[in-house]
């Protein structure tokens, strides 16, 4: 980490490090676990179409907005509004981000725990034989998630690993892990896609994913696609903002935002190309929700030559990809505790860990037979992505488009006029006039307000 003489905050050392960290945050279970099941429930191609539209029209502008605010203020989500001279009330918006980040890390670490368990099963050579149990892979997974005890342990392991990495500081922990793992995950996904394309159900899978049936587009599907776009890009909660507060002045904000958006969407589409041919080949229900891919993955591996080896590589990378995302989620509350509350970094990590642990255990137990009035896993998952992140994105757009000094906006995007060809006017237009009303209308329509 290079130290800035003026402050004790760390900085990402290189441009490649920035891309690796932001892509590392964006690419994770959101692409490989959440996208396929959301897409499956949202009617396939109809969902994908809305999703891509949201990435382009809302996602990339909002990443740019978060980058602008973060780098201009060099501080956390809460304090940045104070530092950029906002009207009263804005800093409280930072709290949405902190609440959302803690909700997300809670259920996310449970899913990461599933990936770790499947890595353990693959390493012990037993993954494929779980399909022989009555009801096959799907039933095995349901029994596992219902067991409670094992999942709680994995959730704790994931969180402990995460916070151990985070304690290592910004660059050491985050940059190094992301730079090595992300390209490898990409290569593995491409190989898995080729494998899926040779399955008998490939044509059906591809037409489900790419041939839209417009009658499937409902307000709920639109809301789901918007929520997924925010979740997958890690925006609306100040995650990219916090990362950008560690950017140097030479970082190119628009280019980094566009690269992150394109890579993240490509990984989601690759995951779809890997999953849906298998879904149609083996008669698995695409609409079953969060359990979908944990039934599909083992099914795929059980049919591949050398399946166990592929499974080991795949779950290893999935586990790591999820860690590069949890690292970025925890950084939001940590930066807040350090920058706003004046805590030492170690203390901030411990506090964030304790909060995440409490949420994680509650989510981990949501699949057991405990008689709770709500399923916290589903609640945290849906409320954060479909409500909190879009509201955060809306407020970020309004602030950056309407309240932030236009000069700061332009200077940040063009690095004080040094960069040419950045669509500054278009981005500002989208942030001012497209993002806020679009998000507001979708939220209002889907909760039945209009
Ligand atoms: N974007 C991450 C993923 O797709 C999840 C995430 C959400 C990370 C919000 C940080 C903040 O897996």
XYZ file of C-alpha atoms and ligand atoms in Angstrom:
462
model
C 0.000 0.000 0.000
C 1.412 3.355 -0.860
C 0.929 5.822 1.920
C -0.249 9.318 1.223
C 1.907 11.675 3.263
C -1.158 13.717 4.121
C -3.151 10.903 5.622
C -2.880 7.419 6.972
C -5.308 5.995 4.389
C -3.921 3.438 1.976
C -3.956 3.643 -1.819
C -4.243 1.077 -4.569
C -0.813 0.899 -6.058
C -1.498 0.327 -9.752
C -4.203 0.706 -12.380
C -4.300 -3.056 -12.780
C -4.780 -3.283 -9.031
C -7.765 -0.969 -9.235
C -9.425 -3.001 -11.967
C -8.677 -6.239 -10.157
C -10.191 -4.919 -6.946
C -13.323 -3.388 -8.474
C -13.900 -6.371 -10.738
C -13.091 -8.606 -7.765
C -15.833 -6.885 -5.821
C -18.327 -7.014 -8.664
C -17.694 -10.571 -9.808
C -18.766 -13.124 -7.276
C -21.704 -15.201 -6.195
C -23.899 -12.487 -7.654
C -22.878 -13.586 -11.128
C -22.594 -17.313 -10.680
C -25.221 -18.096 -8.053
C -27.693 -15.178 -8.034
C -27.869 -14.233 -11.706
C -28.807 -17.734 -12.969
C -31.611 -18.237 -10.475
C -32.989 -14.711 -10.854
C -32.830 -15.103 -14.616
C -34.496 -18.517 -14.342
C -37.323 -17.065 -12.273
C -37.641 -14.003 -14.479
C -38.283 -15.990 -17.657
C -34.748 -16.213 -19.079
C -34.045 -13.908 -22.014
C -36.709 -11.368 -20.988
C -34.875 -10.908 -17.711
C -31.474 -10.795 -19.403
C -32.642 -8.061 -21.735
C -33.887 -5.859 -18.878
C -30.728 -6.626 -16.936
C -28.404 -5.513 -19.727
C -30.476 -2.358 -20.200
C -30.102 -1.525 -16.514
C -26.358 -2.154 -16.531
C -25.914 0.311 -19.398
C -28.394 3.005 -18.379
C -28.166 2.913 -14.605
C -25.248 0.701 -13.639
C -22.324 2.298 -15.420
C -23.428 5.891 -14.643
C -23.910 5.029 -10.968
C -20.483 3.365 -10.757
C -19.044 6.555 -12.260
C -20.944 8.617 -9.694
C -19.601 6.516 -6.829
C -16.082 6.775 -8.240
C -16.395 10.548 -8.531
C -17.630 10.992 -4.965
C -15.143 8.559 -3.479
C -12.085 9.957 -5.165
C -13.097 13.571 -4.745
C -13.632 13.125 -1.010
C -11.113 10.394 -0.165
C -13.263 9.197 2.660
C -16.115 6.835 3.559
C -19.706 6.906 2.287
C -21.021 8.829 5.281
C -18.291 11.438 5.615
C -17.925 12.094 1.888
C -21.080 14.224 1.794
C -19.822 16.317 4.666
C -16.515 16.787 2.957
C -17.989 17.652 -0.419
C -20.109 20.301 1.201
C -23.609 18.943 1.085
C -26.845 20.216 2.456
C -27.860 18.747 5.766
C -29.263 15.274 5.798
C -27.176 13.802 2.992
C -24.589 12.164 5.215
C -27.367 10.057 6.730
C -27.710 8.423 3.372
C -24.426 6.729 4.167
C -26.276 4.762 6.790
C -28.352 3.031 4.089
C -25.096 1.762 2.671
C -23.862 0.517 5.997
C -27.121 -1.288 6.783
C -27.260 -2.750 3.263
C -23.647 -3.896 3.411
C -24.199 -5.681 6.706
C -27.393 -7.340 5.434
C -25.623 -8.467 2.288
C -22.550 -9.826 4.005
C -24.868 -11.793 6.313
C -26.595 -13.857 3.659
C -23.674 -13.775 1.261
C -21.354 -15.462 3.728
C -23.913 -18.253 4.057
C -23.854 -18.883 0.300
C -20.066 -18.619 0.292
C -20.187 -21.234 3.060
C -22.176 -23.526 0.733
C -19.414 -23.120 -1.838
C -16.802 -24.006 0.784
C -18.751 -27.105 1.801
C -18.974 -28.181 -1.828
C -15.234 -27.615 -2.153
C -14.701 -29.832 0.880
C -16.990 -32.494 -0.589
C -15.113 -32.354 -3.894
C -11.737 -32.586 -2.175
C -12.838 -35.616 -0.238
C -14.002 -37.181 -3.512
C -17.586 -37.505 -2.261
C -19.355 -34.787 -4.212
C -20.484 -36.948 -7.071
C -21.776 -39.749 -4.881
C -24.113 -37.344 -3.087
C -26.245 -37.630 -6.218
C -26.981 -41.258 -5.308
C -28.916 -40.244 -2.232
C -32.680 -40.392 -2.558
C -33.883 -37.404 -4.574
C -30.418 -36.792 -6.064
C -28.311 -33.664 -5.782
C -31.244 -31.350 -5.106
C -32.464 -33.358 -2.124
C -28.935 -33.690 -0.772
C -28.508 -29.925 -0.873
C -31.832 -29.370 0.893
C -30.814 -31.743 3.673
C -27.459 -30.004 3.996
C -28.931 -26.509 4.209
C -31.554 -27.746 6.658
C -28.920 -29.125 8.985
C -28.104 -25.742 10.486
C -25.045 -26.762 12.413
C -22.685 -27.355 9.453
C -23.809 -24.166 7.745
C -23.273 -22.052 10.822
C -19.715 -23.353 11.063
C -19.007 -22.579 7.413
C -20.496 -19.121 7.732
C -18.225 -18.419 10.678
C -15.224 -19.766 8.739
C -16.010 -17.526 5.756
C -16.369 -14.451 7.933
C -13.217 -15.242 9.890
C -11.217 -15.685 6.674
C -12.663 -12.499 5.271
C -11.804 -10.353 8.241
C -8.356 -11.916 8.520
C -7.695 -10.798 4.936
C -9.173 -7.382 5.532
C -6.967 -6.801 8.539
C -3.995 -7.139 6.198
C -4.815 -3.677 4.803
C -6.096 -2.441 1.494
C -3.519 -3.466 -0.997
C -1.975 -6.580 0.444
C -5.228 -8.351 1.098
C -7.363 -7.205 -1.750
C -5.136 -6.504 -4.695
C -3.065 -9.617 -4.468
C -5.964 -12.011 -4.129
C -7.932 -10.422 -6.959
C -5.108 -10.113 -9.441
C -4.370 -13.799 -9.388
C -7.824 -15.277 -9.073
C -10.061 -13.341 -11.426
C -8.400 -14.282 -14.725
C -8.257 -17.923 -13.676
C -11.950 -17.940 -12.872
C -12.665 -16.526 -16.336
C -10.695 -19.284 -18.064
C -12.402 -21.992 -16.060
C -15.838 -20.594 -16.843
C -15.111 -20.600 -20.557
C -14.094 -24.265 -20.381
C -17.259 -25.100 -18.440
C -19.359 -23.272 -21.026
C -17.846 -25.276 -23.871
C -18.694 -28.404 -21.940
C -22.305 -27.261 -21.518
C -22.641 -26.338 -25.175
C -22.057 -29.963 -26.075
C -24.995 -31.177 -23.980
C -28.165 -32.397 -25.729
C -30.223 -29.615 -24.097
C -27.856 -26.865 -25.275
C -30.228 -25.493 -27.916
C -33.127 -25.276 -25.458
C -30.898 -23.716 -22.813
C -29.583 -21.102 -25.202
C -32.982 -20.185 -26.528
C -34.250 -19.818 -22.936
C -31.364 -17.468 -22.202
C -31.264 -15.481 -25.441
C -34.685 -15.611 -27.150
C -36.913 -13.200 -25.290
C -40.569 -13.880 -24.667
C -41.764 -10.344 -24.074
C -44.939 -11.491 -22.386
C -42.748 -12.531 -19.434
C -41.818 -8.919 -18.634
C -43.759 -7.849 -15.546
C -42.984 -5.141 -12.984
C -41.639 -7.814 -10.709
C -39.251 -9.070 -13.368
C -38.160 -5.487 -14.056
C -37.563 -4.869 -10.350
C -35.644 -8.140 -10.043
C -33.448 -7.243 -13.013
C -32.752 -3.787 -11.625
C -31.935 -5.195 -8.180
C -29.657 -7.780 -9.756
C -27.850 -5.076 -11.760
C -27.161 -3.088 -8.582
C -26.183 -6.151 -6.605
C -23.924 -7.553 -9.261
C -22.076 -4.284 -9.812
C -21.785 -3.724 -6.036
C -23.405 -0.292 -6.332
C -25.917 1.730 -4.368
C -24.315 1.062 -1.015
C -21.091 2.985 -1.311
C -18.886 -0.002 -2.008
C -17.386 1.399 -5.199
C -17.320 4.791 -3.514
C -15.229 3.424 -0.667
C -12.864 1.708 -3.108
C -12.535 4.909 -5.117
C -11.503 6.720 -1.974
C -8.346 4.617 -2.247
C -7.758 5.551 -5.928
C -4.897 7.753 -6.989
C -5.387 10.911 -9.027
C -4.213 9.177 -12.197
C -6.931 6.508 -12.131
C -9.307 6.739 -15.112
C -12.765 6.629 -13.623
C -14.959 6.159 -16.684
C -12.722 3.564 -18.215
C -12.573 1.593 -14.965
C -16.355 1.812 -14.588
C -16.985 0.614 -18.128
C -14.460 -2.216 -17.815
C -16.045 -3.346 -14.565
C -19.540 -3.253 -16.079
C -18.536 -5.167 -19.189
C -16.494 -7.830 -17.410
C -19.133 -8.350 -14.751
C -21.910 -8.753 -17.309
C -19.782 -11.127 -19.370
C -19.233 -13.359 -16.361
C -22.972 -13.430 -15.632
C -23.744 -14.378 -19.227
C -21.059 -17.077 -19.168
C -22.630 -18.445 -15.991
C -25.976 -18.530 -17.816
C -24.434 -20.346 -20.782
C -22.931 -22.847 -18.376
C -26.101 -23.418 -16.328
C -29.108 -23.384 -18.657
C -28.057 -26.101 -21.115
C -27.608 -28.371 -18.092
C -30.954 -27.304 -16.644
C -32.702 -28.360 -19.842
C -30.611 -31.466 -20.384
C -31.251 -32.889 -16.918
C -34.800 -31.656 -16.401
C -34.044 -29.328 -13.482
C -36.598 -26.579 -12.727
C -35.086 -23.179 -13.708
C -37.511 -21.372 -11.407
C -36.581 -22.983 -8.103
C -34.672 -19.980 -6.723
C -31.531 -19.767 -4.566
C -30.950 -23.527 -4.553
C -30.752 -23.773 -8.353
C -27.053 -23.752 -9.074
C -26.137 -25.994 -6.158
C -28.222 -28.670 -7.826
C -26.912 -27.903 -11.304
C -23.158 -27.725 -10.581
C -22.799 -31.206 -9.087
C -25.011 -32.604 -11.840
C -22.683 -31.133 -14.448
C -19.556 -32.434 -12.726
C -21.026 -35.890 -12.270
C -21.300 -36.213 -16.057
C -17.853 -34.810 -16.906
C -14.780 -36.943 -17.360
C -12.547 -36.177 -14.380
C -15.535 -34.479 -12.737
C -14.038 -34.364 -9.268
C -10.971 -32.463 -10.441
C -13.136 -29.925 -12.290
C -15.337 -29.596 -9.245
C -12.348 -28.913 -7.014
C -11.079 -26.172 -9.320
C -14.509 -24.677 -9.764
C -15.539 -24.529 -6.115
C -12.104 -23.293 -5.126
C -12.467 -20.337 -7.462
C -16.064 -19.733 -6.514
C -15.049 -19.612 -2.865
C -12.269 -17.155 -3.667
C -14.454 -15.011 -5.907
C -16.900 -14.765 -3.048
C -14.122 -13.676 -0.696
C -13.008 -10.843 -2.977
C -16.624 -9.627 -2.813
C -17.078 -10.012 0.950
C -13.845 -8.081 1.423
C -15.353 -5.129 -0.398
C -18.611 -5.339 1.565
C -16.854 -5.302 4.902
C -14.724 -2.362 3.809
C -17.848 -0.147 3.842
C -18.585 -0.450 7.544
C -14.887 -0.535 8.425
C -14.185 2.699 6.542
C -17.154 4.261 8.332
C -15.957 3.166 11.777
C -12.431 4.398 11.030
C -13.149 7.652 9.171
C -16.305 8.755 10.902
C -16.125 7.217 14.350
C -12.360 7.570 14.675
C -11.775 3.907 15.592
C -8.498 2.162 14.999
C -8.645 -0.138 12.003
C -8.275 -3.278 14.111
C -11.143 -2.275 16.383
C -13.283 -1.345 13.374
C -12.655 -4.765 11.845
C -13.654 -6.488 15.063
C -16.880 -4.524 15.356
C -17.794 -5.117 11.719
C -16.989 -8.830 12.207
C -19.260 -9.131 15.233
C -22.171 -7.472 13.417
C -21.682 -9.611 10.311
C -21.431 -12.723 12.462
C -24.742 -12.021 14.171
C -26.457 -11.482 10.812
C -24.684 -14.456 9.244
C -25.804 -16.893 11.936
C -29.406 -15.718 11.677
C -29.320 -16.227 7.900
C -27.580 -19.585 8.196
C -30.352 -20.858 10.442
C -33.083 -19.677 8.090
C -33.224 -22.984 6.246
C -33.619 -25.115 9.338
C -36.886 -26.084 10.939
C -36.713 -23.295 13.491
C -40.107 -21.738 13.589
C -39.242 -18.143 12.805
C -41.897 -15.836 11.444
C -39.671 -14.737 8.561
C -36.919 -16.302 6.534
C -34.121 -13.829 7.233
C -31.987 -15.125 4.401
C -34.655 -14.288 1.830
C -35.587 -11.082 3.578
C -32.030 -9.725 3.662
C -31.391 -10.917 0.123
C -34.472 -9.294 -1.396
C -34.731 -6.152 0.698
C -31.088 -5.252 0.170
C -30.950 -5.804 -3.601
C -34.413 -4.797 -4.660
C -35.010 -1.904 -2.286
C -31.982 -0.562 -0.429
C -29.484 -0.622 -3.294
C -31.838 1.052 -5.781
C -32.735 3.722 -3.198
C -29.019 4.228 -2.555
C -28.408 4.428 -6.321
C -31.214 6.943 -6.712
C -29.823 9.189 -3.991
C -26.275 8.897 -5.303
C -27.502 9.923 -8.771
C -29.452 12.886 -7.441
C -26.533 14.045 -5.343
C -23.921 13.642 -8.055
C -26.126 14.972 -10.852
C -27.887 17.839 -9.129
C -26.004 18.854 -6.016
C -22.341 18.149 -6.559
C -20.471 21.061 -8.072
C -20.337 20.528 -11.846
C -16.682 21.479 -11.875
C -15.771 18.651 -9.510
C -17.844 16.258 -11.648
C -15.967 17.166 -14.809
C -12.549 17.368 -13.180
C -12.885 13.931 -11.670
C -14.046 12.277 -14.883
C -11.410 13.933 -17.046
C -8.580 14.013 -14.495
C -8.500 17.807 -14.632
C -8.901 17.930 -18.394
C -6.131 15.443 -19.147
C -8.416 12.705 -20.454
C -10.267 13.143 -23.718
C -13.268 11.291 -25.093
C -15.005 10.702 -21.766
C -18.792 11.147 -22.293
C -19.095 13.628 -19.436
C -22.256 15.289 -20.749
C -24.029 11.996 -21.385
C -23.148 10.652 -17.951
C -24.344 13.801 -16.264
C -27.573 13.722 -18.260
C -28.217 10.103 -17.310
C -27.490 10.793 -13.642
C -29.690 13.876 -13.589
C -32.670 12.929 -15.703
C -32.750 9.193 -16.341
C -31.533 7.299 -13.283
C -33.590 8.982 -10.541
C -36.997 8.859 -12.256
C -36.412 5.394 -13.696
C -35.506 3.946 -10.310
C -38.336 5.771 -8.564
C -40.939 4.606 -11.079
C -39.797 0.996 -10.943
C -39.782 0.951 -7.145
C -43.188 2.582 -6.988
C -44.759 0.352 -9.647
C -43.488 -2.837 -8.135
C -44.721 -2.108 -4.654
C -48.018 -1.071 -6.133
C -47.801 2.634 -5.308
C -48.740 3.741 -8.800
N -21.280 -7.749 -6.617
C -21.045 -8.850 -5.759
C -21.346 -10.132 -6.499
O -21.834 -10.096 -7.577
C -21.827 -8.750 -4.489
C -21.660 -7.456 -3.772
C -22.760 -6.674 -3.508
C -20.416 -7.027 -3.362
C -22.624 -5.468 -2.862
C -20.263 -5.834 -2.685
C -21.371 -5.066 -2.440
O -21.137 -11.189 -6.006
